[in-house]
Structures are given as structure tokens and as C-alpha cells.
Coordinates of C-alpha atoms in Angstrom, one line a residue:
X5 CA 0.0 0.0 0.1
X6 CA 1.3 3.3 -1.1
X7 CA 2.0 5.8 2.1
X8 CA 2.6 9.6 2.0
X9 CA 6.0 10.3 2.0
X10 CA 7.4 12.7 4.7
X11 CA 9.9 15.2 4.7
X12 CA 12.7 13.8 7.0
X13 CA 14.3 16.5 9.2
X14 CA 18.2 16.2 9.5
X15 CA 19.3 16.8 13.3
X16 CA 20.8 20.4 12.6
X17 CA 17.4 21.3 11.3
X18 CA 15.6 19.8 14.3
X19 CA 17.8 21.7 16.5
X20 CA 17.2 25.0 14.6
X21 CA 13.7 24.5 14.7
X22 CA 13.9 24.1 18.7
X23 CA 16.0 27.2 19.0
X24 CA 13.8 29.0 16.8
X25 CA 10.6 27.7 18.7
X26 CA 12.4 28.6 21.9
X27 CA 13.2 32.4 20.7
X28 CA 9.8 32.9 19.5
X29 CA 8.6 31.7 22.8
X30 CA 10.6 34.2 24.6
X31 CA 10.0 37.1 22.3
X32 CA 6.2 36.5 22.9
X33 CA 5.9 35.8 19.1
X34 CA 3.9 32.3 19.3
X35 CA 0.7 33.4 19.6
X36 CA -0.6 32.8 15.9
X37 CA -2.2 36.4 15.5
X38 CA 1.4 37.9 15.7
X39 CA 3.2 35.2 13.6
X40 CA 5.0 36.8 10.5
X41 CA 3.0 35.8 7.2
X42 CA 3.7 33.0 5.2
X43 CA 4.5 33.5 1.3
X44 CA 3.7 31.2 -1.5
X45 CA 5.5 31.9 -4.7
X46 CA 4.3 30.2 -8.0
X47 CA 6.3 31.0 -10.9
X48 CA 5.6 29.8 -14.6
X49 CA 8.1 29.6 -17.3
X50 CA 7.6 31.5 -20.6
X51 CA 4.1 32.9 -19.6
X52 CA 3.4 36.1 -21.6
X53 CA 0.3 38.3 -20.8
X54 CA 0.3 40.4 -24.0
X55 CA -1.0 37.7 -26.1
X56 CA -3.4 36.2 -24.0
X57 CA -1.6 33.7 -21.6
X58 CA -3.9 34.3 -18.7
X59 CA -6.9 33.2 -20.8
X60 CA -6.5 29.5 -19.7
X61 CA -6.1 30.3 -16.0
X62 CA -9.5 31.1 -15.0
X63 CA -9.3 29.6 -11.4
X64 CA -6.0 31.4 -10.7
X65 CA -7.4 34.8 -11.9
X66 CA -10.4 34.1 -9.4
X67 CA -8.1 32.7 -6.6
X68 CA -5.5 35.1 -6.6
X69 CA -6.0 38.1 -8.8
X70 CA -9.8 38.9 -8.0
X71 CA -8.9 38.0 -4.4
X72 CA -6.1 40.4 -4.2
X73 CA -4.1 43.2 -6.7
X74 CA -3.0 42.6 -10.4
X75 CA -0.5 44.7 -11.7
X76 CA -0.8 45.8 -15.5
X77 CA 2.7 47.1 -15.8
X78 CA 5.1 44.2 -14.5
X79 CA 8.4 43.7 -16.3
X80 CA 11.2 41.4 -16.3
X81 CA 14.8 42.6 -16.2
X82 CA 15.8 40.5 -19.1
X83 CA 13.6 38.1 -21.3
X84 CA 15.3 35.1 -21.0
X85 CA 14.8 32.2 -18.5
X86 CA 18.2 32.0 -16.7
X87 CA 19.0 35.7 -16.2
X88 CA 15.4 36.8 -15.3
X89 CA 15.3 33.9 -12.5
X90 CA 18.5 35.0 -11.0
X91 CA 17.1 38.5 -11.3
X92 CA 14.1 37.0 -8.9
X93 CA 16.3 35.3 -6.7
X94 CA 18.9 38.1 -6.0
X95 CA 16.9 41.1 -6.6
X96 CA 19.5 42.2 -9.0
X97 CA 19.8 43.4 -12.6
X98 CA 21.9 41.2 -14.7
X99 CA 24.7 43.6 -15.0
X100 CA 24.9 43.0 -11.2
X101 CA 24.4 39.0 -10.7
X102 CA 26.5 38.7 -14.0
X103 CA 23.9 35.6 -15.5
X104 CA 23.7 36.7 -18.9
X105 CA 22.1 33.6 -20.7
X106 CA 21.2 30.0 -20.4
X107 CA 24.6 28.3 -20.4
X108 CA 27.1 27.2 -17.8
X109 CA 29.4 29.9 -19.7
X110 CA 27.0 32.4 -19.3
X111 CA 26.7 32.0 -15.6
X112 CA 23.8 29.9 -15.4
X113 CA 24.0 28.1 -12.4
X114 CA 27.7 27.9 -12.9
X115 CA 30.3 27.5 -9.8
X116 CA 30.5 31.3 -10.0
X117 CA 27.1 31.9 -9.3
X118 CA 26.9 29.7 -6.4
X119 CA 30.1 31.3 -4.7
X120 CA 28.9 35.0 -5.4
X121 CA 25.1 35.1 -5.3
X122 CA 23.4 32.0 -3.9
X123 CA 23.9 32.5 -0.4
X124 CA 22.6 36.3 -0.9
X125 CA 19.2 35.1 -2.7
X126 CA 16.3 36.3 -0.9
X127 CA 15.1 32.7 0.1
X128 CA 18.2 31.9 2.0
X129 CA 17.6 35.5 4.0
X130 CA 14.0 34.6 4.7
X131 CA 15.7 31.6 6.5
X132 CA 18.7 32.8 7.9
X133 CA 17.5 36.4 9.4
X134 CA 13.5 35.5 9.8
X135 CA 13.4 32.1 10.8
X136 CA 11.4 30.8 7.7
X137 CA 11.3 27.2 6.7
X138 CA 11.5 27.2 3.1
X139 CA 10.4 24.8 0.3
X140 CA 11.4 24.6 -3.5
X141 CA 9.9 22.3 -6.0
X142 CA 10.2 22.7 -9.8
X143 CA 12.6 24.5 -12.3
X144 CA 15.5 26.6 -10.7
X145 CA 18.2 27.6 -13.1
X146 CA 18.3 26.0 -16.5
X147 CA 21.8 24.6 -16.0
X148 CA 21.2 23.2 -12.3
X149 CA 22.5 19.6 -11.9
X150 CA 25.1 20.0 -14.6
X151 CA 27.9 17.7 -13.6
X152 CA 30.4 21.0 -13.8
X153 CA 28.2 22.8 -11.2
X154 CA 28.1 20.0 -8.5
X155 CA 25.5 17.9 -10.2
X156 CA 21.9 17.5 -8.3
X157 CA 24.0 16.7 -5.3
X158 CA 24.4 20.5 -4.9
X159 CA 21.3 21.8 -3.0
X160 CA 21.4 25.7 -2.7
X161 CA 21.7 27.2 0.7
X162 CA 18.6 28.4 2.5
X163 CA 16.4 25.8 1.5
X164 CA 15.0 23.5 4.3
X165 CA 13.4 21.4 1.7
X166 CA 14.4 21.2 -1.8
X167 CA 13.2 19.2 -5.0
X168 CA 14.8 20.8 -8.0
X169 CA 14.6 19.8 -11.5
X170 CA 17.7 19.0 -13.2
X171 CA 18.2 21.3 -16.3
X172 CA 15.4 22.7 -18.3
X173 CA 11.8 22.4 -18.4
X174 CA 10.3 18.8 -19.2
X175 CA 7.1 16.9 -18.1
X176 CA 8.0 13.4 -18.4
X177 CA 11.4 11.6 -18.0
X178 CA 13.1 13.9 -15.9
X179 CA 15.5 13.6 -12.9
X180 CA 14.6 15.7 -9.6
X181 CA 17.1 16.4 -6.8
X182 CA 15.4 15.8 -3.4
X183 CA 17.4 17.5 -1.0
X184 CA 20.5 16.6 -3.2
X185 CA 19.3 13.0 -3.9
X186 CA 18.5 11.8 -7.7
X187 CA 14.9 10.7 -8.1
X188 CA 14.2 9.6 -11.7
X189 CA 10.6 9.9 -13.1
X190 CA 9.4 8.3 -16.3
X191 CA 6.4 8.7 -18.6
X192 CA 3.5 7.3 -16.4
X193 CA 1.1 10.4 -15.9
X194 CA -0.4 9.3 -12.5
X195 CA 3.1 9.5 -11.0
X196 CA 5.4 11.4 -13.3
X197 CA 3.5 14.4 -14.9
X198 CA 6.0 17.3 -13.6
X199 CA 3.2 19.7 -12.8
X200 CA 0.9 17.4 -11.0
X201 CA 4.0 16.0 -8.9
X202 CA 5.1 19.8 -8.0
X203 CA 1.5 20.0 -6.9
X204 CA 1.2 17.0 -4.7
X205 CA 4.9 17.8 -3.3
X206 CA 3.5 21.2 -2.3
X207 CA 0.8 19.7 -0.6
X208 CA 3.0 17.1 1.4
X209 CA 4.9 20.3 2.5
X210 CA 2.0 22.0 3.8
X211 CA 0.9 18.7 5.7
X212 CA 4.2 18.1 7.3
X213 CA 5.9 21.2 7.7
X214 CA 6.2 22.6 11.1
X215 CA 3.2 25.0 12.6
X216 CA 5.3 26.9 14.4
X217 CA 7.4 28.8 12.1
X218 CA 6.3 30.6 9.3
X219 CA 6.8 29.3 5.8
X220 CA 8.1 30.3 2.4
X221 CA 7.3 28.1 -0.6
X222 CA 8.3 28.5 -4.0
X223 CA 6.7 26.6 -6.9
X224 CA 8.2 26.9 -10.2
X225 CA 6.4 24.9 -12.7
X226 CA 7.7 23.7 -16.3
X227 CA 4.4 25.4 -18.4
X228 CA 3.8 26.9 -20.6
X229 CA 7.7 26.2 -21.7
X230 CA 8.5 23.6 -24.5
X231 CA 7.8 20.8 -25.0
X232 CA 4.3 22.0 -24.4
X233 CA 3.2 18.2 -23.1
X234 CA -0.3 18.8 -21.9
X235 CA -1.9 16.1 -19.4
X236 CA -4.0 13.2 -21.2
X237 CA -7.1 15.0 -20.1
X238 CA -6.1 18.3 -21.7
X239 CA -4.9 17.3 -25.0
X240 CA -7.8 17.9 -27.1
X241 CA -8.6 21.3 -25.3
X242 CA -8.5 24.6 -27.5
X243 CA -8.8 22.7 -30.5
X244 CA -10.1 25.9 -32.8
X245 CA -7.8 28.3 -31.1
X246 CA -5.4 30.3 -32.8
X247 CA -2.7 32.8 -32.1
X248 CA -4.0 36.2 -31.8
X249 CA -3.9 38.0 -35.1
X250 CA -3.1 41.5 -33.2
X251 CA -1.5 44.6 -35.4
X252 CA 1.9 43.5 -35.1
X253 CA 1.2 39.7 -36.3
X254 CA 2.7 38.8 -39.4
X255 CA 4.1 42.1 -40.5
X256 CA 7.7 43.4 -41.3
X257 CA 9.5 45.5 -38.3
X258 CA 10.4 47.6 -41.0
X259 CA 12.3 50.5 -38.8
X260 CA 13.6 48.1 -36.3
X261 CA 17.1 46.3 -35.6
X262 CA 18.3 44.4 -38.3
X263 CA 17.8 41.1 -36.6
X264 CA 13.8 42.0 -36.7
X265 CA 14.3 43.4 -40.1
X266 CA 15.2 40.0 -41.4
X267 CA 12.4 38.2 -40.6
X268 CA 10.6 37.3 -44.2
X269 CA 7.0 38.6 -44.4
X270 CA 4.6 37.1 -44.6
X271 CA 5.6 34.0 -42.7
X272 CA 5.1 30.7 -45.0
X273 CA 2.0 29.1 -44.2
X274 CA 4.1 26.3 -42.4
X275 CA 5.5 28.8 -40.0
X276 CA 2.1 30.1 -39.2
X277 CA 0.6 26.4 -38.7
X278 CA 3.7 25.7 -36.5
X279 CA 3.0 28.7 -34.2
X280 CA -0.9 28.1 -34.2
X281 CA -0.1 24.3 -32.9
X282 CA 2.3 25.9 -30.3
X283 CA 0.0 28.3 -29.0
X284 CA -2.8 25.7 -28.5
X285 CA -0.2 23.4 -26.9
X286 CA 1.1 26.2 -24.4
X287 CA -2.2 26.7 -23.4
X288 CA -3.1 23.1 -22.7
X289 CA -0.3 22.8 -20.4
X290 CA -1.5 26.1 -18.4
X291 CA -4.6 24.0 -17.4
X292 CA -2.5 21.9 -15.1
X293 CA -0.8 24.9 -13.5
X294 CA -4.7 26.2 -12.9
X295 CA -5.2 23.3 -11.2
X296 CA -2.1 23.4 -9.1
X297 CA -2.9 26.9 -8.0
X298 CA -6.3 25.7 -6.7
X299 CA -5.2 22.9 -5.1
X300 CA -2.5 25.2 -2.8
X301 CA -4.9 28.0 -2.3
X302 CA -7.7 25.4 -1.3
X303 CA -5.1 23.5 1.1
X304 CA -4.3 26.6 2.7
X305 CA -7.9 27.6 3.3
X306 CA -8.5 24.3 4.6
X307 CA -5.7 24.4 7.1
X308 CA -7.0 27.8 8.2
X309 CA -3.6 29.6 6.8
X310 CA -4.8 31.4 3.8
X311 CA -5.6 34.7 5.5
X312 CA -2.1 34.8 7.0
X313 CA -0.4 33.8 3.6
X314 CA 0.6 36.0 0.4
X315 CA 0.3 34.1 -2.8
X316 CA 2.3 35.6 -5.5
X317 CA 2.2 34.4 -9.4
X318 CA 4.0 35.6 -12.2
X319 CA 6.3 34.4 -15.0
X320 CA 10.2 34.8 -15.9
X321 CA 9.5 36.1 -19.0
X322 CA 6.8 36.7 -21.9
X323 CA 6.7 35.1 -25.4
X324 CA 5.7 35.8 -28.8
X325 CA 4.0 33.8 -31.5
X326 CA 4.3 35.9 -34.9
X327 CA 4.6 39.2 -34.0
X328 CA 6.7 41.1 -36.6
X329 CA 7.1 37.8 -38.3
X330 CA 9.1 35.9 -35.7
X331 CA 7.8 32.6 -35.2
X332 CA 8.1 32.0 -31.5
X333 CA 10.5 32.4 -28.9
X334 CA 11.4 35.4 -26.3
X335 CA 14.6 37.3 -26.1
X336 CA 13.3 40.5 -28.0
X337 CA 12.9 44.1 -26.3
X338 CA 9.0 44.3 -27.2
X339 CA 6.2 44.2 -24.9
X340 CA 5.1 40.7 -25.8
X341 CA 8.6 39.4 -24.4
X342 CA 9.1 41.6 -21.3
X343 CA 5.9 42.3 -19.7
X344 CA 4.3 39.5 -17.6
X345 CA 1.6 38.5 -15.7
X346 CA 1.9 39.6 -11.5
X347 CA -1.1 38.8 -9.3
X348 CA -0.9 38.7 -5.3
X349 CA -3.1 38.1 -2.7
X350 CA -2.5 38.3 1.0
X351 CA -3.3 39.9 4.3
X352 CA -4.2 43.8 3.9
X353 CA -4.6 43.5 0.4
X354 CA -8.1 44.3 -0.8
X355 CA -9.9 42.2 -3.4
X356 CA -10.1 43.3 -7.0
X357 CA -7.7 45.7 -7.3
X358 CA -5.4 46.7 -10.3
X359 CA -2.7 48.5 -10.0
X360 CA -0.5 50.5 -13.4
X361 CA 2.3 51.1 -11.1
X362 CA 5.3 50.1 -12.5
X363 CA 7.2 46.9 -11.0
X364 CA 9.6 44.5 -12.0
X365 CA 11.2 41.1 -11.1
X366 CA 14.0 42.5 -9.4
X367 CA 11.3 43.8 -6.8
X368 CA 10.0 40.3 -5.6
X369 CA 12.7 39.8 -3.7
X370 CA 12.3 43.1 -1.8
X371 CA 8.9 42.7 -1.5
X372 CA 9.0 39.3 0.3
X373 CA 11.7 40.2 2.5
X374 CA 9.5 43.2 3.5
X375 CA 6.6 41.0 4.5
X376 CA 9.2 38.9 6.5
X377 CA 10.2 42.2 8.5
X378 CA 13.8 42.1 6.9
X379 CA 15.0 45.6 6.2
X380 CA 16.0 45.6 2.4
X381 CA 18.4 48.6 2.4
X382 CA 20.6 46.5 4.4
X383 CA 20.8 44.2 1.6
X384 CA 22.8 44.7 -1.9
X385 CA 19.4 44.3 -3.8
X386 CA 18.6 46.7 -6.9
X387 CA 14.6 46.4 -6.6
X388 CA 12.4 48.1 -4.1
X389 CA 9.5 46.5 -2.1
X390 CA 6.1 47.2 -3.4
X391 CA 4.1 46.0 -0.3
X392 CA 3.3 49.6 0.1
X393 CA 1.4 49.5 -3.2
X394 CA -0.2 46.4 -2.3
X395 CA -1.4 47.8 0.8
X396 CA -3.0 51.2 -0.5
X397 CA 0.0 53.2 1.2
X398 CA 1.9 54.6 -1.9
X399 CA 0.8 56.6 -4.8
X400 CA 2.0 57.2 -8.1
X401 CA 3.7 60.5 -7.5
X402 CA 6.1 58.5 -4.6
X403 CA 6.6 55.8 -6.7
X404 CA 9.6 54.7 -9.5
X405 CA 9.0 55.8 -13.0
X406 CA 11.4 53.4 -15.0
X407 CA 13.3 50.3 -14.7
X408 CA 16.0 48.9 -16.9
X409 CA 15.6 45.9 -19.2
X410 CA 18.9 44.3 -20.6
X411 CA 19.9 41.4 -22.8
X412 CA 23.1 40.1 -24.1
X413 CA 22.4 38.3 -27.5
X414 CA 23.8 34.6 -28.3
X415 CA 25.1 33.6 -31.7
X416 CA 27.1 30.8 -33.3
X417 CA 30.7 31.4 -34.3
X418 CA 30.0 29.2 -37.8
X419 CA 27.2 29.8 -40.3
X420 CA 24.0 27.8 -40.1
X421 CA 24.6 25.2 -42.7
X422 CA 20.5 25.7 -43.5
X423 CA 21.3 29.2 -43.8
X424 CA 24.5 29.9 -45.1
X425 CA 23.7 33.6 -46.5
X426 CA 23.0 34.8 -42.8
X427 CA 26.9 34.0 -42.0
X428 CA 28.0 33.5 -38.4
X429 CA 26.7 35.1 -35.6
X430 CA 23.2 34.3 -35.4
X431 CA 21.1 31.6 -33.3
X432 CA 17.5 29.9 -33.0
X433 CA 17.1 29.8 -36.6
X434 CA 13.8 28.2 -38.2
X435 CA 13.9 26.4 -41.4
X436 CA 12.8 29.6 -43.5
X437 CA 16.1 31.0 -41.7
X438 CA 14.4 33.5 -39.7
X439 CA 16.4 33.8 -36.4
X440 CA 15.5 34.8 -33.1
X441 CA 18.8 35.6 -31.7
X442 CA 22.2 37.0 -32.6
X443 CA 25.4 38.3 -30.9
X444 CA 24.5 41.9 -31.7
X445 CA 20.9 41.2 -30.4
X446 CA 22.3 43.0 -27.5
X447 CA 20.4 45.9 -25.8
X448 CA 19.5 47.8 -22.7
X449 CA 15.9 49.6 -22.3
X450 CA 14.6 51.9 -19.9
X451 CA 11.1 51.1 -19.4
X452 CA 9.1 54.3 -18.2
X453 CA 5.7 54.4 -16.7
X454 CA 4.5 57.8 -15.5
X455 CA 1.4 59.8 -15.3
X456 CA 2.9 62.0 -18.1
X457 CA 4.6 59.2 -20.0
X458 CA 4.6 55.8 -21.3
X459 CA 7.7 55.2 -23.1
X460 CA 10.4 52.5 -23.9
X461 CA 13.9 53.7 -25.0
X462 CA 16.6 51.1 -26.0
X463 CA 20.1 51.0 -27.4
X464 CA 21.6 48.2 -29.1
X465 CA 25.5 47.4 -28.6
X466 CA 26.3 47.3 -32.0
X467 CA 28.4 49.6 -34.5
X468 CA 25.9 52.1 -35.2
X469 CA 24.2 52.1 -31.7
X470 CA 20.8 51.2 -33.0
X471 CA 18.2 53.1 -31.1
X472 CA 14.3 52.1 -30.6
X473 CA 12.0 54.3 -29.1
X474 CA 8.3 53.7 -28.4
X475 CA 5.2 55.7 -27.2
X476 CA 3.5 53.0 -25.9
X477 CA 0.2 54.8 -24.8
X478 CA -0.2 55.5 -28.6
X479 CA 1.3 52.8 -30.1
X480 CA 0.6 49.8 -27.9
X481 CA 1.9 47.5 -30.5
X482 CA 5.2 49.0 -31.0
X483 CA 4.8 49.3 -34.8
X484 CA 6.4 52.7 -34.9
X485 CA 10.2 53.4 -33.8
X486 CA 9.9 57.1 -33.1
X487 CA 13.7 57.4 -32.3
X488 CA 14.3 59.8 -35.3
X489 CA 11.2 62.2 -34.6
X490 CA 11.1 62.4 -30.8
X491 CA 12.6 65.7 -29.2
X492 CA 16.3 65.7 -28.9
X493 CA 16.3 67.1 -25.1
X494 CA 14.2 63.8 -24.4
X495 CA 16.5 61.5 -26.3
X496 CA 19.5 62.9 -24.6
X497 CA 17.8 62.4 -21.1
X498 CA 16.8 58.9 -21.9
X499 CA 20.4 58.0 -22.9
X500 CA 21.7 59.6 -19.7
X501 CA 19.2 58.0 -17.5
X502 CA 19.9 54.6 -19.6
X503 CA 23.8 54.9 -18.5
X504 CA 22.7 55.7 -14.9
X505 CA 20.9 52.5 -14.9
X506 CA 23.3 50.3 -16.8
X507 CA 26.0 51.3 -13.9
X508 CA 23.6 51.3 -10.8
X509 CA 24.0 48.9 -7.9
X510 CA 21.6 48.9 -4.8
X511 CA 20.0 52.1 -3.9
X512 CA 21.7 53.8 -6.8
X513 CA 19.2 51.8 -8.9
X514 CA 16.1 53.7 -7.2
X515 CA 17.0 57.3 -8.0
X516 CA 14.5 59.2 -9.8
X517 CA 13.5 58.7 -13.4
X518 CA 13.3 60.9 -16.2
X519 CA 9.7 61.9 -15.7
X520 CA 10.2 62.3 -12.1
X521 CA 10.1 65.8 -10.9
X522 CA 12.9 65.2 -8.8
X523 CA 14.9 64.3 -11.8
X524 CA 18.1 66.3 -12.3
X525 CA 20.0 66.4 -15.5
X526 CA 23.2 67.9 -16.2
X527 CA 24.8 66.9 -20.0
X528 CA 28.2 67.8 -18.4
X529 CA 27.9 64.8 -15.9
X530 CA 27.6 62.2 -18.7
X531 CA 30.0 59.4 -18.3
X532 CA 33.0 60.1 -20.2
X533 CA 33.4 56.6 -21.0
X534 CA 30.1 56.6 -22.7
X535 CA 30.3 59.8 -24.4
X536 CA 31.2 58.1 -27.8
X537 CA 27.6 56.5 -27.4
X538 CA 26.0 60.1 -27.0
X539 CA 27.9 61.4 -30.0
X540 CA 27.0 58.6 -32.3
X541 CA 23.7 59.2 -31.3
X542 CA 23.6 62.6 -32.0
X543 CA 24.9 61.8 -35.5
X544 CA 22.4 59.1 -36.2
X545 CA 19.5 61.5 -35.4
X546 CA 20.4 64.0 -37.9

């Protein structure tokens, strides 16, 4: 007979729990009403918000969004899995945590990352500074479990219970690190389907955890990342659904960076069929995520813990399917790739709220530390807590107006045999030679949301310092690059602000933005090492 698997506590953990319990008693913190809130963090993989990603998640929207607050201007610091997840964990922009892509060489779960950043990630701080018991289940970083990075035996510091997926997203035939010991899974839906497995292990943690400590639970689902394997009961869902034909679908990005301009327009019929099929499959995988959210929220409710628990739901990046004739991927600077869903419910958050305040994934760690009573200013994090926003204690006039988005492109040193005319330096190429990435697809953007402006300013690190600027209010689908027509003073201010953010660290990342009345701009204070950028920028705009 199959019995429920418990989470055995090693002796040091038991000792820690005893010491923590004693401190709670001595500090008068043992009483349930005064206990620190619990935190549940559900992270999806490649879930967009711009092209309808939330549509299949009806239960999630009801149980988290309608029960709390939804952020309509939530962005990622980088539109790629590993750099974005590193930003979530550290509260830092990529130029400070130095994870630049999904490879070991790009610092994804590398030995260098483990030595420099893991011990300072916000879950570790919750455990060491606030006495939280911590639980992780799912995809961590893309190269987690690699033999050159310690294998699955490596358990990142700060986790009381660890269930980490070896490497990238899968649904079947994967290996989990269960507290440092490999656990292999096959292709039997009833016991192996990863989304359901994560849900069941989360419920076990809720059942067997200590009731004398607050807890932090992070559940990181594979969905809706490829290979888009749906649960059997959902394989015929959305059969008539197609990717949305928004105004930027299957059109030529004529005024954009060369990588976007190289996409063939109109797309071939086979590419359109492929992306429509992928779109349906992605939605099907999300139905199991919806079930997972329901199970966790209902379990918290049954246990009487829901009212004292914050539940966060978001994604590591967005996604595109046919926008500007790019078949499917992320990695681009546009809204469909950098904007993500973010919903939170919890104590002191009134239901049915929508906020237009600008938040980024570097803010998640600071917010959860703030919930736990930890002073974010004593950390090295670049983000800021949006807890006051959720509690209605902060208005737009005193909130930040801009955030940084940065990405370092990847390419191959040799030409793709199927696309020799493109030459070396490109990657992620489709059969019809539309490539989703390249070495000089390296850019940095200031995303601005203020009462008087909704702008995106981006510069590419290439020979011409290509610039893209969008007024997202008048042009939500980013059809028209206004870099050559925007006022020169605004252009210089945005260039200055971008350089400030690209060199920021900690509190200097939270200084006033261009559309903040406290912003001071003095061209004489431009960085000398970046002066070439401004001079080239001026030449380009003439």
C-alpha cells in the first residue's frame, strides 16, 4: 500500500527549529495572530500576458487576481529564463548578478554563481534572518544539476526542503534532486507528470511542515515552456484556438533592429501553422497549472492559513508567436517578451484591485523580505518593495517611473548550414532562416511608466548604436519607432538615464527617473566612458 512520503528533518534542522521555537516563545511571538505571514510564490515559465497567456487560467485569476491585486505594468529585467530567474532570486539586474544567458559559460547555475550569489538570494535571507522554513519545487536555473556545477547533489543554501529539476523544463522523463539525492521519473502520467508532481509535493510540505514557524514555498512549474506536453485530459482542449492576430502579427518590422528586419514577411504557411499549434499546446499545459494553483490555495484555506499567507503568481518572461513575423521565442525588447502577469493576494490587500504602478521582477525579493520584516536597504538588492503599493500606502507620485531591461544576445561562431547566406553570429534559426537571436541582439532599455509618459527607450550594443523608442500609450503594439522624430532633449535625457541604470547598484538603482519631478539632468555629468554613445546617437538622429 502506498503511503504518504514525509520530509525527514536532519538533526541540525531539528535543532534549529527548537532554537527558533524557543526564541518565538521568549519574544512573545508564538501566538498565531502575531506570527509573521507565510509566503507562497508560484513561478511559471514563458507565460506571456500580452498575447492572452492568462486566458486558460480562470481559477488562478479568481483565486489570486480577484482576491487581491493585479499589476498591469509588471516587467522582467531580462526576457530569458536564467538571467530573469537570477534577477528574481537576487533582486539584482543582470549587470550585477552577471548571469547573461542559459549556459554554464553565461554563468547560469555555475560555480561562480554559487559562490557569489546563492547565499544572498532572498529565500536564504528569509531562512537565516527571519526563521522561515523554506520549500522549493520545480525548475530552478537552466543548468542546475550539471556535472560541472556540482550535479544534483548540490542544494543551494537557504532551503529547508529542496526538490529541484535537473536542467530545463520537461514534463516526463526527468530527474529531480530531492534534498540532494537524484530521483528519476518516467512517462507514467499518474505519478510522473511534472506539474502535478509539483502540486502533490507542495501539498505534502503543507501537511508535514512545522506549525511553529512561518514558511516560504516556491513552486516553479515547467509550463508553458516547450516541449508543451499537456496532461492527457487536456490534450484536446482549445482545438479551434489560434494565436491572436494583433496589429503586429505577421508584419515587417521595417524600422527595427536588423534582426527583426530580417524576418520574412509574410510568414510561410508552415510557420503560421507551427506557431498556431504551439500556441494551443502552450495553453493546454496551463490548465494543469490552474489545477495546481487551486490545490494549493484550497489546502491553505482548509488548514486555516490562507488569511495569513501572501500568494504571488508571475512568470520569468513573456513570449511571442508571430509578432513582427518572428515565429516563436522570447529574447526581444518588445512588450510581448518583457511584460509578464503578476497577481498577489494576502493580508491587508483588498480584493479586486488593479495597479498601473511600474514593478519589475527585481522587486519580488525585496517585497518578500519586507513582508518578513527584513530591512531591504541592508541588502545589496537593486529592486524595491512594492508591499506599500499592495497595501494602498503608496501613490504614483512617490513611486518610481522607470526600470532597466537588458539582454546579451547569443550567436554561433559558424554559419548555420541551412542558412549560409546569413553568415555566423546568429542562433535560434527556423527552417525558413528566420533567426530569433544574434550576438549583436544585445541591448539595454529604460521602460518608463509615469502619469505623463509611457515610453520605452532602447539602445543596441552594435556598430551603429541602433536606437528604438516607442510611445506605448499611442502605439501599444510598438509598430512605429519614433527614435528619429522624438525631441532631442528627451532623447539625451533617456540616454543619460539608461547609462545611469546600466551602472547602478543597490540603492542607486532607485534614483528618480526622467519623468520624476526630482530628476536632475546635467549633460556635463555624462559618463566620459560612454560619451561615444551620445555622439554617435546625435549623428544618427541628424
